[in-house]
């Protein structure tokens, strides 16, 4: 199964995926609390009294769940303000059901622009700085279709006014995302592997 790698600048991003135990706990909790708050707003609900406890519990479980995803999901938070920005990259098999679901997305999701990644080629970028529904937070999503898989990077921001400030950093991170596979020699018929030639005498 393909997995993802990326080069997130350590002065801007804190990885959630590899932060086990106490490492990165504060950033995990802040990011999850932000996402829960945005989900509540989208559902028309106010923040619940127990959301802080829920965020803490989810922050403890998140690293193990992502570890089980075996590199198919990567998550980072904005280092200076973890509650401001969360970015998630994932790779999914391009099943017929997933292609159908993407084709049935609302029309506003058709307003994309080309976005080049040196590893994945040209994909699509959709930036929604001011979603029509005020309960929806600003977000940007990038998508590449490799033929067999979809690679997506999605960033959610909690502040509409500051979205424009961080979008360039998200672009830079998205350009480093790549797909890698662990293959054993002779394991795949899709690759022709040639043994090195013997040294010349």
mmCIF file of N, CA, C and O in Angstrom, residues 57-146:
data_model
loop_
_atom_site.group_PDB
_atom_site.id
_atom_site.type_symbol
_atom_site.label_atom_id
_atom_site.label_comp_id
_atom_site.label_asym_id
_atom_site.label_seq_id
_atom_site.Cartn_x
_atom_site.Cartn_y
_atom_site.Cartn_z
ATOM 1 N N UNK A 57 -9.101 13.560 25.111
ATOM 2 C CA UNK A 57 -9.189 12.122 24.868
ATOM 3 C C UNK A 57 -8.803 11.789 23.430
ATOM 4 O O UNK A 57 -8.063 10.833 23.170
ATOM 5 N N UNK A 58 -9.288 12.582 22.498
ATOM 6 C CA UNK A 58 -8.963 12.335 21.104
ATOM 7 C C UNK A 58 -7.489 12.586 20.824
ATOM 8 O O UNK A 58 -6.869 11.907 19.998
ATOM 9 N N UNK A 59 -6.909 13.572 21.528
ATOM 10 C CA UNK A 59 -5.490 13.858 21.316
ATOM 11 C C UNK A 59 -4.615 12.703 21.773
ATOM 12 O O UNK A 59 -3.525 12.489 21.235
ATOM 13 N N UNK A 60 -5.084 11.943 22.768
ATOM 14 C CA UNK A 60 -4.319 10.788 23.223
ATOM 15 C C UNK A 60 -4.435 9.621 22.243
ATOM 16 O O UNK A 60 -3.486 8.867 22.039
ATOM 17 N N UNK A 61 -5.606 9.491 21.637
ATOM 18 C CA UNK A 61 -5.839 8.363 20.724
ATOM 19 C C UNK A 61 -5.322 8.632 19.319
ATOM 20 O O UNK A 61 -4.966 7.697 18.600
ATOM 21 N N UNK A 62 -5.254 9.905 18.929
ATOM 22 C CA UNK A 62 -4.912 10.240 17.545
ATOM 23 C C UNK A 62 -3.597 9.647 17.058
ATOM 24 O O UNK A 62 -3.548 9.065 15.967
ATOM 25 N N UNK A 63 -2.501 9.759 17.822
ATOM 26 C CA UNK A 63 -1.228 9.227 17.286
ATOM 27 C C UNK A 63 -1.271 7.739 16.996
ATOM 28 O O UNK A 63 -0.739 7.287 15.969
ATOM 29 N N UNK A 64 -1.909 6.956 17.878
ATOM 30 C CA UNK A 64 -1.968 5.510 17.647
ATOM 31 C C UNK A 64 -2.842 5.183 16.441
ATOM 32 O O UNK A 64 -2.529 4.283 15.659
ATOM 33 N N UNK A 65 -3.944 5.926 16.275
ATOM 34 C CA UNK A 65 -4.809 5.694 15.125
ATOM 35 C C UNK A 65 -4.071 6.018 13.827
ATOM 36 O O UNK A 65 -4.183 5.292 12.836
ATOM 37 N N UNK A 66 -3.295 7.103 13.853
ATOM 38 C CA UNK A 66 -2.558 7.480 12.658
ATOM 39 C C UNK A 66 -1.416 6.517 12.398
ATOM 40 O O UNK A 66 -1.062 6.246 11.248
ATOM 41 N N UNK A 67 -0.832 5.992 13.466
ATOM 42 C CA UNK A 67 0.236 5.014 13.291
ATOM 43 C C UNK A 67 -0.316 3.760 12.612
ATOM 44 O O UNK A 67 0.330 3.160 11.754
ATOM 45 N N UNK A 68 -1.543 3.375 12.988
ATOM 46 C CA UNK A 68 -2.167 2.215 12.364
ATOM 47 C C UNK A 68 -2.484 2.478 10.898
ATOM 48 O O UNK A 68 -2.612 1.548 10.103
ATOM 49 N N UNK A 69 -2.615 3.764 10.534
ATOM 50 C CA UNK A 69 -2.869 4.108 9.132
ATOM 51 C C UNK A 69 -1.637 3.889 8.267
ATOM 52 O O UNK A 69 -1.718 3.989 7.039
ATOM 53 N N UNK A 70 -0.490 3.596 8.898
ATOM 54 C CA UNK A 70 0.735 3.184 8.191
ATOM 55 C C UNK A 70 1.172 4.182 7.128
ATOM 56 O O UNK A 70 1.492 3.811 6.005
ATOM 57 N N UNK A 71 1.158 5.463 7.480
ATOM 58 C CA UNK A 71 1.647 6.472 6.552
ATOM 59 C C UNK A 71 0.636 6.933 5.527
ATOM 60 O O UNK A 71 0.964 7.756 4.668
ATOM 61 N N UNK A 72 -0.578 6.412 5.575
ATOM 62 C CA UNK A 72 -1.596 6.861 4.623
ATOM 63 C C UNK A 72 -2.193 8.194 5.028
ATOM 64 O O UNK A 72 -2.890 8.826 4.232
ATOM 65 N N UNK A 73 -1.952 8.615 6.271
ATOM 66 C CA UNK A 73 -2.453 9.893 6.767
ATOM 67 C C UNK A 73 -1.322 10.614 7.489
ATOM 68 O O UNK A 73 -0.641 10.027 8.333
ATOM 69 N N UNK A 74 -1.130 11.890 7.156
ATOM 70 C CA UNK A 74 -0.167 12.743 7.839
ATOM 71 C C UNK A 74 -0.891 14.010 8.283
ATOM 72 O O UNK A 74 -1.716 14.547 7.529
ATOM 73 N N UNK A 75 -0.590 14.491 9.486
ATOM 74 C CA UNK A 75 -1.258 15.676 10.021
ATOM 75 C C UNK A 75 -0.228 16.599 10.661
ATOM 76 O O UNK A 75 0.688 16.128 11.354
ATOM 77 N N UNK A 76 -0.415 17.894 10.432
ATOM 78 C CA UNK A 76 0.430 18.908 11.062
ATOM 79 C C UNK A 76 -0.448 20.035 11.601
ATOM 80 O O UNK A 76 -1.565 20.244 11.129
ATOM 81 N N UNK A 77 0.094 20.762 12.594
ATOM 82 C CA UNK A 77 -0.566 21.969 13.091
ATOM 83 C C UNK A 77 0.419 23.132 13.002
ATOM 84 O O UNK A 77 1.640 22.930 12.988
ATOM 85 N N UNK A 78 -0.124 24.353 12.946
ATOM 86 C CA UNK A 78 0.683 25.564 12.863
ATOM 87 C C UNK A 78 1.409 25.761 14.192
ATOM 88 O O UNK A 78 0.788 25.799 15.250
ATOM 89 N N UNK A 79 2.718 25.844 14.146
ATOM 90 C CA UNK A 79 3.520 25.841 15.361
ATOM 91 C C UNK A 79 3.219 27.029 16.269
ATOM 92 O O UNK A 79 3.092 26.879 17.485
ATOM 93 N N UNK A 80 3.086 28.219 15.693
ATOM 94 C CA UNK A 80 2.879 29.415 16.511
ATOM 95 C C UNK A 80 1.498 29.489 17.131
ATOM 96 O O UNK A 80 1.310 30.157 18.153
ATOM 97 N N UNK A 81 0.521 28.817 16.507
ATOM 98 C CA UNK A 81 -0.856 28.870 17.007
ATOM 99 C C UNK A 81 -1.576 27.597 16.559
ATOM 100 O O UNK A 81 -2.222 27.569 15.512
ATOM 101 N N UNK A 82 -1.470 26.519 17.343
ATOM 102 C CA UNK A 82 -2.060 25.231 16.939
ATOM 103 C C UNK A 82 -3.558 25.273 16.696
ATOM 104 O O UNK A 82 -4.090 24.434 15.970
ATOM 105 N N UNK A 83 -4.252 26.229 17.328
ATOM 106 C CA UNK A 83 -5.700 26.314 17.129
ATOM 107 C C UNK A 83 -6.069 27.085 15.875
ATOM 108 O O UNK A 83 -7.244 27.191 15.538
ATOM 109 N N UNK A 84 -5.071 27.631 15.179
ATOM 110 C CA UNK A 84 -5.348 28.420 13.977
ATOM 111 C C UNK A 84 -5.461 27.554 12.733
ATOM 112 O O UNK A 84 -6.357 27.751 11.904
ATOM 113 N N UNK A 85 -4.558 26.574 12.594
ATOM 114 C CA UNK A 85 -4.439 25.890 11.312
ATOM 115 C C UNK A 85 -4.073 24.416 11.496
ATOM 116 O O UNK A 85 -3.149 24.096 12.239
ATOM 117 N N UNK A 86 -4.824 23.544 10.832
ATOM 118 C CA UNK A 86 -4.560 22.111 10.823
ATOM 119 C C UNK A 86 -4.489 21.657 9.370
ATOM 120 O O UNK A 86 -5.331 22.033 8.549
ATOM 121 N N UNK A 87 -3.486 20.847 9.039
ATOM 122 C CA UNK A 87 -3.316 20.337 7.682
ATOM 123 C C UNK A 87 -3.280 18.815 7.736
ATOM 124 O O UNK A 87 -2.594 18.236 8.587
ATOM 125 N N UNK A 88 -4.010 18.177 6.840
ATOM 126 C CA UNK A 88 -4.024 16.719 6.763
ATOM 127 C C UNK A 88 -3.776 16.285 5.327
ATOM 128 O O UNK A 88 -4.414 16.779 4.398
ATOM 129 N N UNK A 89 -2.840 15.353 5.147
ATOM 130 C CA UNK A 89 -2.589 14.744 3.844
ATOM 131 C C UNK A 89 -2.984 13.282 3.925
ATOM 132 O O UNK A 89 -2.747 12.625 4.938
ATOM 133 N N UNK A 90 -3.596 12.756 2.871
ATOM 134 C CA UNK A 90 -3.980 11.347 2.871
ATOM 135 C C UNK A 90 -3.947 10.778 1.468
ATOM 136 O O UNK A 90 -4.080 11.511 0.490
ATOM 137 N N UNK A 91 -3.739 9.485 1.392
ATOM 138 C CA UNK A 91 -3.775 8.788 0.120
ATOM 139 C C UNK A 91 -4.875 7.732 0.210
ATOM 140 O O UNK A 91 -4.977 7.008 1.198
ATOM 141 N N UNK A 92 -5.720 7.679 -0.815
ATOM 142 C CA UNK A 92 -6.855 6.760 -0.853
ATOM 143 C C UNK A 92 -6.896 6.047 -2.190
ATOM 144 O O UNK A 92 -6.597 6.644 -3.234
ATOM 145 N N UNK A 93 -7.289 4.794 -2.164
ATOM 146 C CA UNK A 93 -7.451 4.059 -3.408
ATOM 147 C C UNK A 93 -8.569 4.684 -4.227
ATOM 148 O O UNK A 93 -9.643 5.015 -3.704
ATOM 149 N N UNK A 94 -8.333 4.871 -5.514
ATOM 150 C CA UNK A 94 -9.305 5.524 -6.397
ATOM 151 C C UNK A 94 -10.366 4.520 -6.834
ATOM 152 O O UNK A 94 -10.401 4.080 -7.986
ATOM 153 N N UNK A 95 -11.237 4.176 -5.911
ATOM 154 C CA UNK A 95 -12.308 3.235 -6.214
ATOM 155 C C UNK A 95 -13.397 3.923 -7.046
ATOM 156 O O UNK A 95 -13.467 5.154 -7.123
ATOM 157 N N UNK A 96 -14.247 3.120 -7.640
ATOM 158 C CA UNK A 96 -15.358 3.671 -8.420
ATOM 159 C C UNK A 96 -16.278 4.503 -7.533
ATOM 160 O O UNK A 96 -16.789 5.549 -7.954
ATOM 161 N N UNK A 97 -16.484 4.058 -6.293
ATOM 162 C CA UNK A 97 -17.344 4.799 -5.370
ATOM 163 C C UNK A 97 -16.760 6.165 -5.038
ATOM 164 O O UNK A 97 -17.484 7.173 -4.982
ATOM 165 N N UNK A 98 -15.440 6.214 -4.839
ATOM 166 C CA UNK A 98 -14.810 7.492 -4.516
ATOM 167 C C UNK A 98 -14.848 8.436 -5.711
ATOM 168 O O UNK A 98 -15.098 9.635 -5.563
ATOM 169 N N UNK A 99 -14.631 7.902 -6.894
ATOM 170 C CA UNK A 99 -14.711 8.756 -8.091
ATOM 171 C C UNK A 99 -16.127 9.297 -8.285
ATOM 172 O O UNK A 99 -16.320 10.453 -8.665
ATOM 173 N N UNK A 100 -17.127 8.474 -8.013
ATOM 174 C CA UNK A 100 -18.516 8.920 -8.125
ATOM 175 C C UNK A 100 -18.812 10.011 -7.106
ATOM 176 O O UNK A 100 -19.456 11.023 -7.428
ATOM 177 N N UNK A 101 -18.337 9.829 -5.875
ATOM 178 C CA UNK A 101 -18.564 10.823 -4.829
ATOM 179 C C UNK A 101 -17.921 12.154 -5.197
ATOM 180 O O UNK A 101 -18.507 13.225 -4.975
ATOM 181 N N UNK A 102 -16.730 12.111 -5.761
ATOM 182 C CA UNK A 102 -16.061 13.352 -6.157
ATOM 183 C C UNK A 102 -16.817 14.035 -7.303
ATOM 184 O O UNK A 102 -16.911 15.259 -7.346
ATOM 185 N N UNK A 103 -17.364 13.259 -8.212
ATOM 186 C CA UNK A 103 -18.099 13.832 -9.339
ATOM 187 C C UNK A 103 -19.402 14.483 -8.891
ATOM 188 O O UNK A 103 -19.939 15.352 -9.595
ATOM 189 N N UNK A 104 -19.926 14.088 -7.731
ATOM 190 C CA UNK A 104 -21.203 14.612 -7.253
ATOM 191 C C UNK A 104 -21.037 15.739 -6.241
ATOM 192 O O UNK A 104 -22.007 16.149 -5.616
ATOM 193 N N UNK A 105 -19.828 16.267 -6.099
ATOM 194 C CA UNK A 105 -19.608 17.364 -5.153
ATOM 195 C C UNK A 105 -20.308 18.622 -5.645
ATOM 196 O O UNK A 105 -20.547 18.788 -6.852
ATOM 197 N N UNK A 106 -20.666 19.551 -4.734
ATOM 198 C CA UNK A 106 -21.373 20.787 -5.132
ATOM 199 C C UNK A 106 -20.596 21.580 -6.179
ATOM 200 O O UNK A 106 -19.374 21.468 -6.301
ATOM 201 N N UNK A 107 -21.312 22.422 -6.920
ATOM 202 C CA UNK A 107 -20.714 23.157 -8.027
ATOM 203 C C UNK A 107 -19.583 24.067 -7.586
ATOM 204 O O UNK A 107 -18.627 24.291 -8.338
ATOM 205 N N UNK A 108 -19.667 24.623 -6.378
ATOM 206 C CA UNK A 108 -18.617 25.538 -5.942
ATOM 207 C C UNK A 108 -17.258 24.843 -5.829
ATOM 208 O O UNK A 108 -16.214 25.486 -5.840
ATOM 209 N N UNK A 109 -17.285 23.513 -5.755
ATOM 210 C CA UNK A 109 -16.036 22.764 -5.688
ATOM 211 C C UNK A 109 -15.404 22.593 -7.066
ATOM 212 O O UNK A 109 -14.322 22.008 -7.178
ATOM 213 N N UNK A 110 -16.061 23.086 -8.114
ATOM 214 C CA UNK A 110 -15.487 23.035 -9.453
ATOM 215 C C UNK A 110 -14.550 24.211 -9.721
ATOM 216 O O UNK A 110 -13.851 24.239 -10.730
ATOM 217 N N UNK A 111 -14.553 25.193 -8.833
ATOM 218 C CA UNK A 111 -13.759 26.408 -9.027
ATOM 219 C C UNK A 111 -12.321 26.175 -8.581
ATOM 220 O O UNK A 111 -11.840 26.751 -7.612
ATOM 221 N N UNK A 112 -11.624 25.307 -9.308
ATOM 222 C CA UNK A 112 -10.261 24.938 -8.932
ATOM 223 C C UNK A 112 -9.248 25.593 -9.872
ATOM 224 O O UNK A 112 -9.599 26.092 -10.940
ATOM 225 N N UNK A 113 -8.005 25.568 -9.441
ATOM 226 C CA UNK A 113 -6.895 26.038 -10.274
ATOM 227 C C UNK A 113 -5.823 24.967 -10.294
ATOM 228 O O UNK A 113 -5.747 24.121 -9.400
ATOM 229 N N UNK A 114 -4.993 24.986 -11.313
ATOM 230 C CA UNK A 114 -3.918 24.004 -11.414
ATOM 231 C C UNK A 114 -2.861 24.274 -10.342
ATOM 232 O O UNK A 114 -2.561 25.428 -10.022
ATOM 233 N N UNK A 115 -2.322 23.197 -9.815
ATOM 234 C CA UNK A 115 -1.293 23.310 -8.775
ATOM 235 C C UNK A 115 -0.248 22.238 -9.028
ATOM 236 O O UNK A 115 -0.572 21.048 -9.099
ATOM 237 N N UNK A 116 1.000 22.663 -9.194
ATOM 238 C CA UNK A 116 2.066 21.721 -9.522
ATOM 239 C C UNK A 116 2.835 21.293 -8.283
ATOM 240 O O UNK A 116 3.243 22.127 -7.471
ATOM 241 N N UNK A 117 3.016 20.002 -8.183
ATOM 242 C CA UNK A 117 3.849 19.398 -7.155
ATOM 243 C C UNK A 117 4.981 18.680 -7.891
ATOM 244 O O UNK A 117 4.718 17.890 -8.797
ATOM 245 N N UNK A 118 6.260 18.940 -7.542
ATOM 246 C CA UNK A 118 7.367 18.325 -8.297
ATOM 247 C C UNK A 118 7.388 16.810 -8.237
ATOM 248 O O UNK A 118 7.999 16.169 -9.097
ATOM 249 N N UNK A 119 6.717 16.219 -7.251
ATOM 250 C CA UNK A 119 6.709 14.769 -7.100
ATOM 251 C C UNK A 119 5.458 14.128 -7.704
ATOM 252 O O UNK A 119 5.513 13.007 -8.210
ATOM 253 N N UNK A 120 4.338 14.839 -7.640
ATOM 254 C CA UNK A 120 3.055 14.274 -8.058
ATOM 255 C C UNK A 120 2.547 14.837 -9.376
ATOM 256 O O UNK A 120 1.554 14.340 -9.911
ATOM 257 N N UNK A 121 3.201 15.867 -9.889
ATOM 258 C CA UNK A 121 2.751 16.480 -11.132
ATOM 259 C C UNK A 121 1.706 17.553 -10.887
ATOM 260 O O UNK A 121 1.597 18.117 -9.789
ATOM 261 N N UNK A 122 0.916 17.823 -11.919
ATOM 262 C CA UNK A 122 -0.105 18.875 -11.831
ATOM 263 C C UNK A 122 -1.385 18.307 -11.227
ATOM 264 O O UNK A 122 -1.911 17.300 -11.699
ATOM 265 N N UNK A 123 -1.859 18.979 -10.185
ATOM 266 C CA UNK A 123 -3.119 18.600 -9.554
ATOM 267 C C UNK A 123 -4.068 19.782 -9.532
ATOM 268 O O UNK A 123 -3.917 20.730 -10.316
ATOM 269 N N UNK A 124 -5.030 19.731 -8.639
ATOM 270 C CA UNK A 124 -6.019 20.794 -8.512
ATOM 271 C C UNK A 124 -5.963 21.404 -7.120
ATOM 272 O O UNK A 124 -5.752 20.695 -6.130
ATOM 273 N N UNK A 125 -6.149 22.694 -7.067
ATOM 274 C CA UNK A 125 -6.196 23.413 -5.793
ATOM 275 C C UNK A 125 -7.517 24.163 -5.706
ATOM 276 O O UNK A 125 -7.915 24.848 -6.643
ATOM 277 N N UNK A 126 -8.196 24.019 -4.584
ATOM 278 C CA UNK A 126 -9.440 24.744 -4.327
ATOM 279 C C UNK A 126 -9.279 25.500 -3.024
ATOM 280 O O UNK A 126 -9.121 24.898 -1.956
ATOM 281 N N UNK A 127 -9.288 26.831 -3.094
ATOM 282 C CA UNK A 127 -9.169 27.677 -1.901
ATOM 283 C C UNK A 127 -10.506 28.368 -1.645
ATOM 284 O O UNK A 127 -11.035 29.054 -2.523
ATOM 285 N N UNK A 128 -11.048 28.165 -0.452
ATOM 286 C CA UNK A 128 -12.312 28.790 -0.062
ATOM 287 C C UNK A 128 -12.034 29.700 1.130
ATOM 288 O O UNK A 128 -12.194 29.320 2.283
ATOM 289 N N UNK A 129 -11.579 30.925 0.824
ATOM 290 C CA UNK A 129 -11.237 31.874 1.883
ATOM 291 C C UNK A 129 -12.482 32.405 2.587
ATOM 292 O O UNK A 129 -12.453 32.673 3.793
ATOM 293 N N UNK A 130 -13.570 32.533 1.829
ATOM 294 C CA UNK A 130 -14.821 33.047 2.394
ATOM 295 C C UNK A 130 -15.973 32.151 1.946
ATOM 296 O O UNK A 130 -16.729 32.504 1.031
ATOM 297 N N UNK A 131 -16.134 30.984 2.570
ATOM 298 C CA UNK A 131 -17.271 30.122 2.218
ATOM 299 C C UNK A 131 -18.590 30.856 2.378
ATOM 300 O O UNK A 131 -18.724 31.737 3.248
ATOM 301 N N UNK A 132 -19.550 30.536 1.531
ATOM 302 C CA UNK A 132 -20.836 31.233 1.570
ATOM 303 C C UNK A 132 -21.545 31.054 2.911
ATOM 304 O O UNK A 132 -22.215 31.963 3.385
ATOM 305 N N UNK A 133 -21.405 29.897 3.503
ATOM 306 C CA UNK A 133 -21.978 29.656 4.820
ATOM 307 C C UNK A 133 -20.976 30.129 5.872
ATOM 308 O O UNK A 133 -19.864 29.620 5.967
ATOM 309 N N UNK A 134 -21.346 31.132 6.651
ATOM 310 C CA UNK A 134 -20.423 31.710 7.628
ATOM 311 C C UNK A 134 -20.007 30.716 8.708
ATOM 312 O O UNK A 134 -19.024 30.927 9.411
ATOM 313 N N UNK A 135 -20.759 29.633 8.858
ATOM 314 C CA UNK A 135 -20.390 28.626 9.846
ATOM 315 C C UNK A 135 -19.254 27.740 9.350
ATOM 316 O O UNK A 135 -18.629 27.032 10.138
ATOM 317 N N UNK A 136 -18.987 27.781 8.042
ATOM 318 C CA UNK A 136 -17.920 26.959 7.469
ATOM 319 C C UNK A 136 -16.594 27.706 7.562
ATOM 320 O O UNK A 136 -16.495 28.842 7.095
ATOM 321 N N UNK A 137 -15.582 27.110 8.141
ATOM 322 C CA UNK A 137 -14.287 27.793 8.249
ATOM 323 C C UNK A 137 -13.594 27.848 6.900
ATOM 324 O O UNK A 137 -13.853 27.018 6.016
ATOM 325 N N UNK A 138 -12.708 28.805 6.694
ATOM 326 C CA UNK A 138 -11.948 28.828 5.442
ATOM 327 C C UNK A 138 -11.069 27.592 5.324
ATOM 328 O O UNK A 138 -10.555 27.084 6.323
ATOM 329 N N UNK A 139 -10.918 27.110 4.101
ATOM 330 C CA UNK A 139 -10.114 25.914 3.909
ATOM 331 C C UNK A 139 -9.517 25.923 2.509
ATOM 332 O O UNK A 139 -9.931 26.682 1.620
ATOM 333 N N UNK A 140 -8.536 25.083 2.314
ATOM 334 C CA UNK A 140 -7.948 24.878 0.999
ATOM 335 C C UNK A 140 -7.673 23.393 0.852
ATOM 336 O O UNK A 140 -7.302 22.722 1.809
ATOM 337 N N UNK A 141 -7.930 22.863 -0.337
ATOM 338 C CA UNK A 141 -7.692 21.445 -0.581
ATOM 339 C C UNK A 141 -6.958 21.270 -1.902
ATOM 340 O O UNK A 141 -7.204 22.000 -2.872
ATOM 341 N N UNK A 142 -6.030 20.340 -1.919
ATOM 342 C CA UNK A 142 -5.236 20.021 -3.102
ATOM 343 C C UNK A 142 -5.479 18.547 -3.424
ATOM 344 O O UNK A 142 -5.520 17.712 -2.513
ATOM 345 N N UNK A 143 -5.606 18.228 -4.711
ATOM 346 C CA UNK A 143 -5.894 16.851 -5.107
ATOM 347 C C UNK A 143 -5.056 16.455 -6.305
ATOM 348 O O UNK A 143 -4.944 17.223 -7.272
ATOM 349 N N UNK A 144 -4.490 15.244 -6.225
ATOM 350 C CA UNK A 144 -3.772 14.655 -7.359
ATOM 351 C C UNK A 144 -4.349 13.264 -7.610
ATOM 352 O O UNK A 144 -4.580 12.504 -6.673
ATOM 353 N N UNK A 145 -4.562 12.952 -8.879
ATOM 354 C CA UNK A 145 -5.067 11.647 -9.290
ATOM 355 C C UNK A 145 -3.915 10.890 -9.942
ATOM 356 O O UNK A 145 -3.459 11.250 -11.033
ATOM 357 N N UNK A 146 -3.431 9.851 -9.272
ATOM 358 C CA UNK A 146 -2.311 9.081 -9.818
ATOM 359 C C UNK A 146 -2.767 7.971 -10.754
ATOM 360 O O UNK A 146 -1.944 7.253 -11.308
#
